[in-house]
Amino acid sequence: MPTTRLTLGDYSACWIASEEGKAFTVDVHKLHKNFPCASHLHVDGNWMLGRVIPNESLSPASLTGTQTGLETEKPFLFTSMKLTDDDSFLSSSQTVRDIGEIKINVYRISNLQDQENPLYNGTVLSDDKKVHERAKKATEHRVKSGEEVKVAACKLQSCTRHEQVAKFVFRYRSSRMLQANGLMVREPSPVEESTSGKGDTRKRKSEVKEESEEEEEDTEEIEARQEEAELLARLESIRNARNARSQTKPPKKKIKEEPRPVFMRGEVIDLT
């Protein structure tokens, strides 16, 4: 599908369509055999897992789900957002702001080492998480972990992480919302030929359906959609300004980090 893309230095972002119940995979490709790197995946503000691409490899690193065992994982699925009026959920507003984003941070790494007795501690996203109705973000979906499935065996390694070399952000919304905000092209409506004796007239099925739906929509529904569109536009403007400012800041001092465990299935996955 067509996407809207923003690129600033080593930062790149785009919009993608989400569909309830549909699984997704994140693939990371290296273009050159220059150095080994690790891609770290964050979903809806949660750190999920990492995948290492060795120096000599140009094969894509696929992040398909949370590793739960040597040969098992729970795939990533889009699901509907559940709302509540319980005020105790208002304290989680920071997490709510990150819902609707899939982030990939890519780092240069070194000192890869195999680990014995690996601990599979990747993040599992529950399906029963709720969001307060007053803190609702302009999105209909979030991500959950699906049922456990069998996968090829992978090993756990630790590595030393160095500077970040790239960042990718995929902001997902439903097709309806993307189309309403001009971020996704509407599919052509199907046409059918009339069999009446007055000539070959064509009418679009979708136009008849849209007229019927518009008559049923009340004022509250229309206002809600307008509010969602305004919030979406404001959020994009703030993010673009923040990311542009970050490009002009002086580089931060490097901080030495402790080795982090990573998995490999052909490549290597980092679950810490």
Tab-separated table of C-alpha atoms in Angstrom:
chain	number	residue	atom	x	y	z
A	1	MET	CA	0.000	0.000	0.000
A	2	PRO	CA	1.149	3.618	-0.511
A	3	THR	CA	2.696	5.143	2.624
A	4	THR	CA	3.549	8.645	3.789
A	5	ARG	CA	7.249	8.778	4.649
A	6	LEU	CA	9.473	11.236	6.540
A	7	THR	CA	13.290	10.947	6.479
A	8	LEU	CA	15.682	13.059	8.594
A	9	GLY	CA	19.292	11.863	8.671
A	10	ASP	CA	19.320	8.424	10.271
A	11	TYR	CA	15.610	8.743	11.226
A	12	SER	CA	12.808	7.512	8.967
A	13	ALA	CA	9.048	7.258	9.611
A	14	CYS	CA	5.951	6.217	7.668
A	15	TRP	CA	2.265	5.336	8.084
A	16	ILE	CA	0.952	1.792	7.592
A	17	ALA	CA	-2.534	0.254	7.681
A	18	SER	CA	-3.524	-2.035	10.563
A	19	GLU	CA	-6.238	-4.686	10.484
A	20	GLU	CA	-7.751	-6.353	13.563
A	21	GLY	CA	-6.620	-9.970	13.984
A	22	LYS	CA	-3.886	-9.701	11.347
A	23	ALA	CA	-0.293	-10.752	12.141
A	24	PHE	CA	2.696	-8.699	11.017
A	25	THR	CA	6.460	-9.110	10.635
A	26	VAL	CA	9.247	-6.529	10.786
A	27	ASP	CA	12.184	-7.223	8.417
A	28	VAL	CA	15.511	-5.396	8.749
A	29	HIS	CA	17.963	-5.477	5.804
A	30	LYS	CA	21.642	-4.546	5.728
A	31	LEU	CA	22.901	-3.077	2.461
A	32	HIS	CA	26.629	-3.490	3.142
A	33	LYS	CA	28.891	-5.941	4.979
A	34	ASN	CA	30.511	-3.189	7.013
A	35	PHE	CA	29.883	-4.157	10.654
A	36	PRO	CA	27.571	-6.375	12.749
A	37	CYS	CA	24.461	-4.660	14.060
A	38	ALA	CA	21.458	-5.351	16.273
A	39	SER	CA	17.890	-4.207	15.636
A	40	HIS	CA	15.789	-3.596	18.749
A	41	LEU	CA	12.002	-3.647	18.412
A	42	HIS	CA	9.625	-1.491	20.491
A	43	VAL	CA	5.845	-1.917	20.096
A	44	ASP	CA	3.328	0.493	21.662
A	45	GLY	CA	6.064	1.745	24.006
A	46	ASN	CA	7.136	-1.766	25.094
A	47	TRP	CA	10.596	-3.223	24.414
A	48	MET	CA	9.925	-6.554	22.695
A	49	LEU	CA	13.089	-8.260	21.406
A	50	GLY	CA	16.247	-7.807	19.372
A	51	ARG	CA	17.763	-9.459	16.344
A	52	VAL	CA	21.438	-9.432	15.345
A	53	ILE	CA	22.696	-9.284	11.756
A	54	PRO	CA	26.298	-10.566	11.571
A	55	ASN	CA	28.960	-8.609	9.722
A	56	GLU	CA	29.159	-11.090	6.835
A	57	SER	CA	25.384	-11.396	6.324
A	58	LEU	CA	23.063	-9.401	4.060
A	59	SER	CA	20.058	-11.644	4.742
A	60	PRO	CA	17.040	-9.898	6.290
A	61	ALA	CA	16.507	-10.182	10.034
A	62	SER	CA	12.822	-10.992	10.622
A	63	LEU	CA	11.117	-10.060	13.886
A	64	THR	CA	7.888	-12.062	13.926
A	65	GLY	CA	7.015	-12.418	17.616
A	66	THR	CA	8.181	-12.805	21.210
A	67	GLN	CA	10.418	-15.826	21.802
A	68	THR	CA	8.978	-17.982	24.612
A	69	GLY	CA	11.266	-21.025	24.295
A	70	LEU	CA	13.970	-22.667	22.220
A	71	GLU	CA	11.472	-23.474	19.432
A	72	THR	CA	8.361	-21.426	20.316
A	73	GLU	CA	7.171	-17.839	20.014
A	74	LYS	CA	4.008	-15.732	20.232
A	75	PRO	CA	3.396	-13.757	17.003
A	76	PHE	CA	2.497	-10.059	16.856
A	77	LEU	CA	-1.196	-9.372	16.101
A	78	PHE	CA	-3.229	-6.192	15.682
A	79	THR	CA	-6.244	-6.060	18.003
A	80	SER	CA	-8.970	-3.546	18.875
A	81	MET	CA	-8.359	-1.045	21.661
A	82	LYS	CA	-10.420	-1.628	24.810
A	83	LEU	CA	-11.661	1.438	26.715
A	84	THR	CA	-12.637	1.878	30.378
A	85	ASP	CA	-13.937	4.678	32.623
A	86	ASP	CA	-11.860	3.424	35.595
A	87	ASP	CA	-9.772	6.448	36.692
A	88	SER	CA	-6.957	4.185	37.914
A	89	PHE	CA	-5.998	3.745	34.249
A	90	LEU	CA	-5.310	7.482	33.841
A	91	SER	CA	-1.861	6.990	35.425
A	92	SER	CA	-0.717	5.040	32.347
A	93	SER	CA	-0.964	8.068	30.038
A	94	GLN	CA	2.717	7.803	29.029
A	95	THR	CA	2.159	4.311	27.622
A	96	VAL	CA	-1.004	5.498	25.858
A	97	ARG	CA	1.001	8.126	23.962
A	98	ASP	CA	3.142	5.355	22.455
A	99	ILE	CA	0.220	3.200	21.285
A	100	GLY	CA	0.098	3.054	17.503
A	101	GLU	CA	3.874	3.019	16.957
A	102	ILE	CA	6.291	0.247	15.963
A	103	LYS	CA	9.895	1.403	16.415
A	104	ILE	CA	13.166	-0.163	15.266
A	105	ASN	CA	16.452	1.112	16.725
A	106	VAL	CA	19.577	-0.208	14.986
A	107	TYR	CA	22.938	-0.264	16.813
A	108	ARG	CA	26.491	-1.179	15.919
A	109	ILE	CA	27.623	-4.093	18.114
A	110	SER	CA	30.716	-6.152	18.910
A	111	ASN	CA	31.934	-8.957	21.178
A	112	LEU	CA	29.273	-11.567	20.324
A	113	GLN	CA	29.337	-14.509	22.743
A	114	ASP	CA	27.168	-17.614	23.059
A	115	GLN	CA	25.291	-17.974	26.359
A	116	GLU	CA	24.561	-21.169	28.220
A	117	ASN	CA	21.203	-21.806	29.930
A	118	PRO	CA	19.421	-19.002	28.042
A	119	LEU	CA	16.519	-17.177	29.669
A	120	TYR	CA	13.616	-16.449	27.311
A	121	ASN	CA	12.307	-13.236	28.827
A	122	GLY	CA	10.886	-11.317	25.886
A	123	THR	CA	7.833	-9.117	26.465
A	124	VAL	CA	4.401	-10.727	26.021
A	125	LEU	CA	1.580	-8.264	25.279
A	126	SER	CA	-1.722	-9.092	26.959
A	127	ASP	CA	-5.047	-8.856	25.118
A	128	ASP	CA	-6.915	-7.512	28.174
A	129	LYS	CA	-5.042	-4.205	28.548
A	130	LYS	CA	-7.384	-1.230	28.718
A	131	VAL	CA	-7.077	2.496	28.060
A	132	HIS	CA	-9.040	5.194	29.867
A	133	GLU	CA	-11.643	6.713	27.573
A	134	ARG	CA	-10.417	10.265	28.342
A	135	ALA	CA	-6.837	9.324	27.425
A	136	LYS	CA	-7.798	7.577	24.185
A	137	LYS	CA	-5.405	8.204	21.329
A	138	ALA	CA	-6.579	8.749	17.755
A	139	THR	CA	-6.297	5.079	16.877
A	140	GLU	CA	-8.615	2.084	16.935
A	141	HIS	CA	-5.986	-0.637	17.304
A	142	ARG	CA	-3.091	-1.799	19.446
A	143	VAL	CA	-0.786	-4.858	19.340
A	144	LYS	CA	-1.131	-8.090	21.337
A	145	SER	CA	0.760	-11.396	21.478
A	146	GLY	CA	-0.977	-14.275	19.694
A	147	GLU	CA	-1.136	-17.976	20.512
A	148	GLU	CA	2.200	-19.776	20.890
A	149	VAL	CA	3.521	-21.386	17.685
A	150	LYS	CA	6.483	-23.585	16.738
A	151	VAL	CA	9.507	-21.944	15.113
A	152	ALA	CA	13.032	-22.950	14.122
A	153	ALA	CA	15.446	-23.348	17.035
A	154	CYS	CA	17.555	-20.315	17.906
A	155	LYS	CA	20.448	-19.639	20.242
A	156	LEU	CA	21.068	-16.853	22.719
A	157	GLN	CA	24.110	-14.596	22.559
A	158	SER	CA	25.335	-11.537	24.416
A	159	CYS	CA	26.968	-8.536	22.770
A	160	THR	CA	28.358	-5.100	23.492
A	161	ARG	CA	26.145	-2.357	22.119
A	162	HIS	CA	27.645	0.827	20.666
A	163	GLU	CA	26.181	3.886	18.932
A	164	GLN	CA	22.775	3.961	17.259
A	165	VAL	CA	23.094	4.031	13.472
A	166	ALA	CA	19.430	4.206	12.408
A	167	LYS	CA	15.866	4.551	13.687
A	168	PHE	CA	12.653	3.560	11.912
A	169	VAL	CA	9.119	4.361	13.100
A	170	PHE	CA	6.000	2.722	11.630
A	171	ARG	CA	2.817	4.488	12.780
A	172	TYR	CA	-0.201	2.272	12.244
A	173	ARG	CA	-3.855	3.235	11.925
A	174	SER	CA	-6.907	1.599	10.358
A	175	SER	CA	-7.352	2.006	6.595
A	176	ARG	CA	-10.491	4.070	7.216
A	177	MET	CA	-8.615	6.584	9.367
A	178	LEU	CA	-5.645	6.823	6.985
A	179	GLN	CA	-7.979	7.445	4.047
A	180	ALA	CA	-9.952	10.060	5.996
A	181	ASN	CA	-6.728	11.998	6.635
A	182	GLY	CA	-5.388	11.703	3.091
A	183	LEU	CA	-2.587	9.324	4.097
A	184	MET	CA	-3.853	6.372	2.044
A	185	VAL	CA	-5.378	6.264	-1.429
A	186	ARG	CA	-8.938	4.946	-1.542
A	187	GLU	CA	-9.404	1.816	-3.632
A	188	PRO	CA	-11.442	2.265	-6.849
A	189	SER	CA	-15.115	1.463	-6.336
A	190	PRO	CA	-16.518	-1.534	-8.260
A	191	VAL	CA	-18.960	-0.748	-11.084
A	192	GLU	CA	-21.817	-2.757	-12.513
A	193	GLU	CA	-23.763	-2.377	-15.747
A	194	SER	CA	-27.503	-1.732	-15.673
A	195	THR	CA	-29.673	-4.252	-17.549
A	196	SER	CA	-32.591	-1.832	-18.057
A	197	GLY	CA	-33.738	-0.976	-21.595
A	198	LYS	CA	-32.758	2.710	-21.222
A	199	GLY	CA	-29.158	2.103	-22.248
A	200	ASP	CA	-25.926	0.982	-20.661
A	201	THR	CA	-25.778	3.028	-17.454
A	202	ARG	CA	-23.202	2.306	-14.770
A	203	LYS	CA	-23.518	2.951	-11.081
A	204	ARG	CA	-21.069	2.464	-8.301
A	205	LYS	CA	-22.113	0.115	-5.524
A	206	SER	CA	-19.984	1.971	-3.035
A	207	GLU	CA	-21.760	5.294	-3.733
A	208	VAL	CA	-25.119	3.777	-2.843
A	209	LYS	CA	-23.664	2.269	0.312
A	210	GLU	CA	-21.930	5.510	1.326
A	211	GLU	CA	-25.146	7.522	0.922
A	212	SER	CA	-26.961	5.058	3.166
A	213	GLU	CA	-24.212	5.180	5.786
A	214	GLU	CA	-24.090	8.985	5.760
A	215	GLU	CA	-27.805	9.163	6.519
A	216	GLU	CA	-27.336	6.911	9.553
A	217	GLU	CA	-24.399	8.825	11.053
A	218	ASP	CA	-25.415	11.196	13.829
A	219	THR	CA	-23.746	14.455	14.799
A	220	GLU	CA	-21.765	12.912	17.647
A	221	GLU	CA	-20.109	10.373	15.334
A	222	ILE	CA	-19.091	13.062	12.842
A	223	GLU	CA	-17.628	15.262	15.580
A	224	ALA	CA	-15.654	12.306	16.956
A	225	ARG	CA	-14.087	11.640	13.561
A	226	GLN	CA	-13.178	15.299	13.138
A	227	GLU	CA	-11.542	15.310	16.569
A	228	GLU	CA	-9.534	12.186	15.706
A	229	ALA	CA	-8.280	13.784	12.493
A	230	GLU	CA	-7.233	16.972	14.323
A	231	LEU	CA	-5.386	15.018	17.023
A	232	LEU	CA	-3.611	12.950	14.387
A	233	ALA	CA	-2.424	16.045	12.514
A	234	ARG	CA	-1.257	17.786	15.707
A	235	LEU	CA	0.626	14.685	16.832
A	236	GLU	CA	2.460	14.411	13.497
A	237	SER	CA	3.413	18.102	13.602
A	238	ILE	CA	4.827	17.825	17.145
A	239	ARG	CA	6.786	14.692	16.311
A	240	ASN	CA	8.295	16.205	13.174
A	241	ALA	CA	9.394	19.323	15.073
A	242	ARG	CA	10.900	17.256	17.896
A	243	ASN	CA	12.801	14.989	15.529
A	244	ALA	CA	14.096	17.969	13.524
A	245	ARG	CA	15.435	19.577	16.707
A	246	SER	CA	17.140	16.359	17.773
A	247	GLN	CA	19.185	16.377	14.551
A	248	THR	CA	20.813	19.708	15.507
A	249	LYS	CA	21.811	18.739	19.063
A	250	PRO	CA	25.509	17.939	19.732
A	251	PRO	CA	26.318	14.223	20.067
A	252	LYS	CA	25.947	12.838	23.554
A	253	LYS	CA	28.834	11.257	25.403
A	254	LYS	CA	29.065	7.526	24.865
A	255	ILE	CA	28.046	5.399	27.819
A	256	LYS	CA	29.565	2.008	28.231
A	257	GLU	CA	26.850	-0.638	28.438
A	258	GLU	CA	26.896	-4.111	29.863
A	259	PRO	CA	26.558	-7.049	27.425
A	260	ARG	CA	22.948	-7.831	26.529
A	261	PRO	CA	21.646	-11.283	25.559
A	262	VAL	CA	20.559	-11.844	21.955
A	263	PHE	CA	18.889	-14.720	20.076
A	264	MET	CA	19.913	-16.206	16.753
A	265	ARG	CA	17.900	-18.313	14.339
A	266	GLY	CA	20.226	-18.364	11.435
A	267	GLU	CA	20.724	-14.826	12.667
A	268	VAL	CA	20.615	-13.843	16.348
A	269	ILE	CA	17.730	-12.601	18.524
A	270	ASP	CA	18.289	-10.356	21.587
A	271	LEU	CA	15.565	-10.813	24.232
A	272	THR	CA	16.933	-8.594	26.995
